[in-house]
Structure formats: C-alpha cells, structure tokens
mmCIF file of C-alpha atoms in Angstrom:
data_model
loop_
_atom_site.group_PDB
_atom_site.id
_atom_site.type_symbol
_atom_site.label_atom_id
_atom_site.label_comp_id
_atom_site.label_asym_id
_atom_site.label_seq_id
_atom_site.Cartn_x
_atom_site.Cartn_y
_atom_site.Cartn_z
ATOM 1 C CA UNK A 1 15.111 -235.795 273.310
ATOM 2 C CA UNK A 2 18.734 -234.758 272.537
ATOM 3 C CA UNK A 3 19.883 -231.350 273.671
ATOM 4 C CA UNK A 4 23.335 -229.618 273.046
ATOM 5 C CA UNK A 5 23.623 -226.582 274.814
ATOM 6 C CA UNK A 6 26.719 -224.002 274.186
ATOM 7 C CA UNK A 7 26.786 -221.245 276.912
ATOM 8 C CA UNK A 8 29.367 -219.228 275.622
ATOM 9 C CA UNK A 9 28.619 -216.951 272.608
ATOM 10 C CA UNK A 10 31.908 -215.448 272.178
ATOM 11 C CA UNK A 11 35.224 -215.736 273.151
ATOM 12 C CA UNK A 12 38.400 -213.882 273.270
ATOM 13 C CA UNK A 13 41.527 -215.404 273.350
ATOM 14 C CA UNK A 14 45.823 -213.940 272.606
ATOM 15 C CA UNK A 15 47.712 -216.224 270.000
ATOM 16 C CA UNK A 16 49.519 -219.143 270.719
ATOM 17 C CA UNK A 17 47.252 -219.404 273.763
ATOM 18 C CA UNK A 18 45.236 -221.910 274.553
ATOM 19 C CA UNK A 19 41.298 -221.793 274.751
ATOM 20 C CA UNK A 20 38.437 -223.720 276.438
ATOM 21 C CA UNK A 21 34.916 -224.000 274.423
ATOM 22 C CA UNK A 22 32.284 -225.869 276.339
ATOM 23 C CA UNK A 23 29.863 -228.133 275.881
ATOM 24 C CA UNK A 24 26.837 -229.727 277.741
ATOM 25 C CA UNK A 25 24.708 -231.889 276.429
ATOM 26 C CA UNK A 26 21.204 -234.313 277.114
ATOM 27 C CA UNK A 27 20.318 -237.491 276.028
ATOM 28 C CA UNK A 28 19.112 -240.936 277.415
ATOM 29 C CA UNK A 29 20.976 -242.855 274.579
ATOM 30 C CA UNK A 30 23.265 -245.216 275.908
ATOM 31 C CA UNK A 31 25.136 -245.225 272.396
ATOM 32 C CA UNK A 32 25.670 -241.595 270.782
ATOM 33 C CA UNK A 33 28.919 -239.515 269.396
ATOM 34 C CA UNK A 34 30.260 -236.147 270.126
ATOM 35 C CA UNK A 35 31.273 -233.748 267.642
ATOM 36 C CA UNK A 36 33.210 -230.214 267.334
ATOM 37 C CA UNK A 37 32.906 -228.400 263.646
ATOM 38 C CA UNK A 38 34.410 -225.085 262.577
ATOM 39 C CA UNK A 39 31.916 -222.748 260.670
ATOM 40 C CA UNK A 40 34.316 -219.589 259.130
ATOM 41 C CA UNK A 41 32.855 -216.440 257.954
ATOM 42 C CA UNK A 42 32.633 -218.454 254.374
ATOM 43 C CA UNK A 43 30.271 -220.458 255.913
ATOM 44 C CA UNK A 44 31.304 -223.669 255.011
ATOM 45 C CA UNK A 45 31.336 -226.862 258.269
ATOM 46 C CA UNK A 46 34.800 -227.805 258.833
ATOM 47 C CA UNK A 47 34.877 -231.280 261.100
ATOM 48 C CA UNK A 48 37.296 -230.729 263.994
ATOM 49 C CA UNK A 49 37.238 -233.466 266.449
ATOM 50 C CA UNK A 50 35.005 -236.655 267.196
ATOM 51 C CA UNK A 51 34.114 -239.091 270.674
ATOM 52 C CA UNK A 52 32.181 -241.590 271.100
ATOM 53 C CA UNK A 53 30.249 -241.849 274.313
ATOM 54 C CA UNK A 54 31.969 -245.779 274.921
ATOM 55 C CA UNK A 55 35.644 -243.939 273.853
ATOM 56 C CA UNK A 56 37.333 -244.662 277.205
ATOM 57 C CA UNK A 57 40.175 -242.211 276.565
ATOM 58 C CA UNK A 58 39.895 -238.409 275.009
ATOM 59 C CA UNK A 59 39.929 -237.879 271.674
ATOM 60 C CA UNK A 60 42.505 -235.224 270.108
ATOM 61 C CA UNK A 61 43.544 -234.621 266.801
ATOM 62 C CA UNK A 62 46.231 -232.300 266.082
ATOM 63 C CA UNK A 63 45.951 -228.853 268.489
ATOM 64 C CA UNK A 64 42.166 -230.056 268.986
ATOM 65 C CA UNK A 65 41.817 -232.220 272.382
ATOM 66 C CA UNK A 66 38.074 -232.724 273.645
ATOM 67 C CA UNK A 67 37.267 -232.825 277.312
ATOM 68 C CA UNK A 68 35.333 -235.525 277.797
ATOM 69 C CA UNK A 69 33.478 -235.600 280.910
ATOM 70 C CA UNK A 70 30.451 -238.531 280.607
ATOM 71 C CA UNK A 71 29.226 -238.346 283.992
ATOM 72 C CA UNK A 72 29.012 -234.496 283.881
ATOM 73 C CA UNK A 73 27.634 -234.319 280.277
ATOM 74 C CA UNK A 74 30.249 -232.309 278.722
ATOM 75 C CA UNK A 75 32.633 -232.475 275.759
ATOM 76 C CA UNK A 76 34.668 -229.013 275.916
ATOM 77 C CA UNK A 77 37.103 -228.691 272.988
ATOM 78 C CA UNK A 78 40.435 -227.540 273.880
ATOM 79 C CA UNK A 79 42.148 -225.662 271.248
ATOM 80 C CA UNK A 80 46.247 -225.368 271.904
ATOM 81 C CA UNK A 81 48.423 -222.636 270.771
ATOM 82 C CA UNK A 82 45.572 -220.724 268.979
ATOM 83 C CA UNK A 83 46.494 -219.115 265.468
ATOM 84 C CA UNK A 84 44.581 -216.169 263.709
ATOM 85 C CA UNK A 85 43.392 -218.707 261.436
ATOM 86 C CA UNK A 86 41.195 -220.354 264.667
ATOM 87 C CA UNK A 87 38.589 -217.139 264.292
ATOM 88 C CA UNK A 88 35.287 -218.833 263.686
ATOM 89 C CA UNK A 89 32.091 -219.669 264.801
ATOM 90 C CA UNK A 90 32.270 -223.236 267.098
ATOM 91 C CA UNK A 91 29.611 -225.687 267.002
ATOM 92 C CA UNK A 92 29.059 -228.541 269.561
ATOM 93 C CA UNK A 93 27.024 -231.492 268.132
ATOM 94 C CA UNK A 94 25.602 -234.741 268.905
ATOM 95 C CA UNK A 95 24.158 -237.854 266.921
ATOM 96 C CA UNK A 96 22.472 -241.343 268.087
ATOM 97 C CA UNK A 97 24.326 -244.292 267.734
ATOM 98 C CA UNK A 98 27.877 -242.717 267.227
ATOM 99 C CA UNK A 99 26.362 -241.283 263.359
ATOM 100 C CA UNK A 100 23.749 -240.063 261.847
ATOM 101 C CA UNK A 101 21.721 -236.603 261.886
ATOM 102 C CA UNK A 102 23.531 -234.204 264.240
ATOM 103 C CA UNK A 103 21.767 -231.915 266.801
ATOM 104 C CA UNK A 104 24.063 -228.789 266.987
ATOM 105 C CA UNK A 105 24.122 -226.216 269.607
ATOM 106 C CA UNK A 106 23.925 -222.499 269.456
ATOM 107 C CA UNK A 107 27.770 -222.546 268.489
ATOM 108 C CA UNK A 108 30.434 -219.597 270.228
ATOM 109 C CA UNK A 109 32.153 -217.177 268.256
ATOM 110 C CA UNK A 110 36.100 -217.146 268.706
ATOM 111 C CA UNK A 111 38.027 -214.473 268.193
ATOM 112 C CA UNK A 112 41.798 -214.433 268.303
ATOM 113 C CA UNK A 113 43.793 -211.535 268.751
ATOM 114 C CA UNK A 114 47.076 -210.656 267.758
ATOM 115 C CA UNK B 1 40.333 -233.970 248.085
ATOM 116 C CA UNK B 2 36.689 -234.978 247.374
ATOM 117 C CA UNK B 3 34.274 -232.172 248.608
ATOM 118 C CA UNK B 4 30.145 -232.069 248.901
ATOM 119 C CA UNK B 5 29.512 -229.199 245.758
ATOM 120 C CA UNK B 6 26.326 -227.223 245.976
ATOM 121 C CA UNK B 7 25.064 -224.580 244.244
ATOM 122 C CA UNK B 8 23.868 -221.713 243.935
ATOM 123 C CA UNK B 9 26.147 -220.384 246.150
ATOM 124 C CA UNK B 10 24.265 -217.083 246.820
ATOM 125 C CA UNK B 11 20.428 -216.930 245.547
ATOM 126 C CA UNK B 12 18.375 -213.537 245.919
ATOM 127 C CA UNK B 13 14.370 -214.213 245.419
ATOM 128 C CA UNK B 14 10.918 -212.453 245.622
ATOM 129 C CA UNK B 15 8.756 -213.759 248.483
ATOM 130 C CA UNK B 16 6.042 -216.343 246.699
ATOM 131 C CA UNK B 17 8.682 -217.337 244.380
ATOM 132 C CA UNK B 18 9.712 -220.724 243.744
ATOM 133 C CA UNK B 19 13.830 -221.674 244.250
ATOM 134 C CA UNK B 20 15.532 -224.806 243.861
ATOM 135 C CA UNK B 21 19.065 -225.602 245.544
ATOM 136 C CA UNK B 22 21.250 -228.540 244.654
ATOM 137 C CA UNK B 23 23.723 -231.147 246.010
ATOM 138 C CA UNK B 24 26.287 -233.347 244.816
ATOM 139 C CA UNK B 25 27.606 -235.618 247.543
ATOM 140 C CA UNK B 26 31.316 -237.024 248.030
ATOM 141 C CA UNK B 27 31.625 -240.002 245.662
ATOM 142 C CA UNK B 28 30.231 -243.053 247.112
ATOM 143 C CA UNK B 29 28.217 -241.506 250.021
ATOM 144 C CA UNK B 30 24.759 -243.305 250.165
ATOM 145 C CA UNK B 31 24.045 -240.657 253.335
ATOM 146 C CA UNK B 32 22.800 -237.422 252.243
ATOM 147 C CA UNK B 33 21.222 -234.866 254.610
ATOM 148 C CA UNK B 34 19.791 -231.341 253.993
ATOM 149 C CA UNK B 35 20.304 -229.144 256.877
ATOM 150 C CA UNK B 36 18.944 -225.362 257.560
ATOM 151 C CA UNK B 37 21.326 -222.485 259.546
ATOM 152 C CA UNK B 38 19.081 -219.317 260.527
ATOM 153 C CA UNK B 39 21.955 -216.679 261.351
ATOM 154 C CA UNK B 40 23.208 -216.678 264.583
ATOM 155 C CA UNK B 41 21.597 -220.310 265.350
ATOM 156 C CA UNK B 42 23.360 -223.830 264.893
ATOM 157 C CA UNK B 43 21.988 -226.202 261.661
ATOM 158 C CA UNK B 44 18.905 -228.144 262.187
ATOM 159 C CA UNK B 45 18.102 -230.500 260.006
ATOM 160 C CA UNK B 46 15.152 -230.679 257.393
ATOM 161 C CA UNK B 47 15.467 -234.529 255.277
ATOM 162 C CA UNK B 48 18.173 -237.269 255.610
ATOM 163 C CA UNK B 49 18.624 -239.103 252.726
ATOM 164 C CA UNK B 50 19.789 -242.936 252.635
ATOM 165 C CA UNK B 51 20.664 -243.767 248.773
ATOM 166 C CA UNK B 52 17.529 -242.258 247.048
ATOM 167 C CA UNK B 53 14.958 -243.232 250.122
ATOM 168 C CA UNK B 54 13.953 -240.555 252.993
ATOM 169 C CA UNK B 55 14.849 -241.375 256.247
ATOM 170 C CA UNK B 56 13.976 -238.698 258.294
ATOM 171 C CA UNK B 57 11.863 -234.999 257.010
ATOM 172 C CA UNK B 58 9.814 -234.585 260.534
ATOM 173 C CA UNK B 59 11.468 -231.592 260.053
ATOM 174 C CA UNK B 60 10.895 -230.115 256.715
ATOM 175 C CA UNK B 61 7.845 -228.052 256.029
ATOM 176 C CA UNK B 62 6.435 -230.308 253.455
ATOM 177 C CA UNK B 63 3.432 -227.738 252.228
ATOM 178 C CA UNK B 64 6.065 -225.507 250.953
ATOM 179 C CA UNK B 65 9.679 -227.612 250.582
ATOM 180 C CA UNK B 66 10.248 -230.556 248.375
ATOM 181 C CA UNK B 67 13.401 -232.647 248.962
ATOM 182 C CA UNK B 68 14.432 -235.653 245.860
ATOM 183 C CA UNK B 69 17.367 -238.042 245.569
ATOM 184 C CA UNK B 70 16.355 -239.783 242.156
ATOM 185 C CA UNK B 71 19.421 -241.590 241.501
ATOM 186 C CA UNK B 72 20.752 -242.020 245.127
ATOM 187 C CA UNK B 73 23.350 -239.540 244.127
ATOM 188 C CA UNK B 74 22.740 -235.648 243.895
ATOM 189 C CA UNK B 75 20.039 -234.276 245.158
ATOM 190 C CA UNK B 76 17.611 -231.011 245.030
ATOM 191 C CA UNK B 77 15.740 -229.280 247.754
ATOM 192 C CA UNK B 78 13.079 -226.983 246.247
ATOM 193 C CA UNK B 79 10.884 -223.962 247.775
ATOM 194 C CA UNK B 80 7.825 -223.290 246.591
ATOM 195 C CA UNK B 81 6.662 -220.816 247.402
ATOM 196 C CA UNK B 82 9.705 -218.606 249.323
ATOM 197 C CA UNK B 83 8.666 -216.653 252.388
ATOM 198 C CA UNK B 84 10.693 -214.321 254.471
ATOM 199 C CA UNK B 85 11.299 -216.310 257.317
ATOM 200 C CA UNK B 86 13.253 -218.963 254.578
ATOM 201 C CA UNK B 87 16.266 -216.640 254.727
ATOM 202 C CA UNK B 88 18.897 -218.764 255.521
ATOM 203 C CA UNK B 89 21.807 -220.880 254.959
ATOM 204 C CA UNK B 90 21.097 -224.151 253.260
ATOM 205 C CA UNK B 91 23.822 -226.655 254.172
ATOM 206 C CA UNK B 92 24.171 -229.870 252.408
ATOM 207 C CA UNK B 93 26.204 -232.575 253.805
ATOM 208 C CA UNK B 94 27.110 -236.434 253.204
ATOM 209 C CA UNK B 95 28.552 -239.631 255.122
ATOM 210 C CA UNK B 96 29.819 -243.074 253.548
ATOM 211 C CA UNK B 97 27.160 -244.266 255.600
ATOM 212 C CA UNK B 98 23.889 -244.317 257.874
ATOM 213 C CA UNK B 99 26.335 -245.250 261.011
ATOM 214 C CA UNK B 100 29.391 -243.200 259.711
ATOM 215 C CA UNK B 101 30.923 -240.722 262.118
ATOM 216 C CA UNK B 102 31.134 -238.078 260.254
ATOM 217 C CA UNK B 103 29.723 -235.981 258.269
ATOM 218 C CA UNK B 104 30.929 -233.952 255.332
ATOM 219 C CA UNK B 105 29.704 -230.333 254.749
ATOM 220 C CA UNK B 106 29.185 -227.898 251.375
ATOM 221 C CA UNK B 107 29.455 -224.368 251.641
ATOM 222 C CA UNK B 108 25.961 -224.028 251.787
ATOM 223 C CA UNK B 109 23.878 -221.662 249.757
ATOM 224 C CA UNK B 110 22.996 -218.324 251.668
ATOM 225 C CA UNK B 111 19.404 -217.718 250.437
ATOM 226 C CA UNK B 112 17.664 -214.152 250.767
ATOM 227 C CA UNK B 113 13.719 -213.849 250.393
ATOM 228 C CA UNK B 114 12.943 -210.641 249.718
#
C-alpha cells in the first residue's frame, strides 16, 4: 500500500527566507509521481510542483524546487524567498503510474512572518 | 483560465437529511474524482470517475453516498442520509486524463451536519 507521511505540522519561517517541508513516502511501485499542493484558508488545492519517480533531475518551478531523494523516500519541497502570500496548509501526495488518484499526507501548516 | 466549479459552496444540514453536491470539470477532462478533507487531515478519496464509468469507490460508503457522471461531464455526489461524522470538505477535482499528472482542484464545498 502507498503511504505519504508529513512529520511536520507547522512551520515558522521570516520573509524572503527560505523553507524546507518534508516528505517521506512508501510504495513498492516501480512507476509512481510526486506531488506538492497548496491548500489556503479558502480551501481551495493549488498544484505546486510535480516528479516523477524515473525524473533523473529535480523538478522546480518558479521559487518551488523539490528534493528528490529516491533511495531515501523523500520529496521535500523547498520554497525560496518566502512571501506572506506562502501561509497555507502543505500537502505531500503520491499517485501510481505518474497519475491518477492521489494519496495525500497529513499536510504542515506554514506560517510566514513579517 | 478554465477552473473545476462546484457548488454549494457552504451547505448547513440536519443529521438524517439528504444533500446533494455538484461538479463541473475543466472542459475536456474525461478524469473526474470526488475526494473527502476531514479538518486537520489530508483528502482521501471516495469515487474516480473515467468519462461517465466508475473506476475506483472502494472508498465511498455506498449505503449512504451516491456518486453519478451521466453525461461523462458534471457530476453529483449525494448523501442520504447526513450523519455527523460527514462534516467535511468535499473536494472535486479533474485531469485531461486517467495517466495525466495532474490534477485540478474546486474549492470544495465545506459541509456541516448538524
């Protein structure tokens, strides 16, 4: 069975820092995908980041970088120069086959401060 | 920008009451998947959707929650009847396709069973 597993419920970081947000995760697939969503106070899913588990190089997109580590299990998202905006709740998620239904984790809150 | 609409946004009900949530996916999404957020927990999934046949409801509690896709477009997940422990977020979301990386989100509806 897949497992995503998010040890870090919340986080503090200063603006225009950079943060850390792990990720471990569990499967016996040899094919799956990594995902990184944004979930504000609104509540809507915002997609942040994607990597698939053959990707030989890390995937970034804009101040979002993830960490991808296969032989450890972990895909930590790296957010640079964090903005007030960045406040949300973090989910870590994983699907079969690089799509499908996602398993999410518990997700970490991240606060920014001023 | 196309967007996954769903409404009601916000829906109050009795316990024992029946409630009915709908979907409309991004334009030309044959994936459609119905996901559940308790607060302060990631999404879990309750039916996939591939054009207008079920793929996946090991998840939904089918004595109680109906999920249809009549037309392989929008779809409705109904309740009936509503229990307390149904609080939740309902989160609909869609994908161009059963392999497609990622997955577009709605703002959910935030259900309360009182």
């Amino acid at each position: 069975a897949q497992k995503i597993t998010q040890t870090q419920p919340g986080m503090f970081v200063q603006e225009k820092e950079a943060v850390t947000l792990d990720c471990t995760y569990d499967t016996s697939d040899p094919s799956y995908g990594l995902f990184w969503y944004k979930q504000p106070s609104s509540g809507e899913m915002i997609f942040l980041i994607y990597q698939g588990s053959y990707d030989q190089q890390n995937a970034t997109e804009g101040r979002y970088s993830l960490n991808f580590q296969k032989a450890r299990k972990s895909a930590n998202l790296v957010i640079s120069a964090s903005q007030l905006g960045d406040s949300a709740m973090y989910f870590c998620a994983m699907s079969r086959n690089q799509g499908g239904k996602l398993i999410f984790g518990q997700g970490t809150e991240l606060s920014v401060k001023p | 920008e196309a967007e996954v609409a769903q409404s009601p946004r916000y829906k109050i009900t009795e316990k024992s009451q029946a409630v009915a949530f709908w979907c409309d996916p991004i334009s030309g999404h044959a994936t459609l998947y119905w996901y559940r957020q308790i607060l302060g927990q990631g999404p879990e999934l309750l039916v996939q959707f591939q054009d207008e046949s079920v793929v996946d409801d090991s998840q939904l509690p089918k004595d109680r929650f109906s999920a249809e896709r009549l037309k392989g477009v929008d779809s409705t997940l109904k309740i009936q009847p509503a229990e307390l422990g149904d609080s939740a977020m309902y989160l609909c979301a869609s994908s161009r396709n059963r392999g497609g990386t990622e997955a577009f989100f709605g703002q959910g509806t935030r259900l309360t069973v009182v």
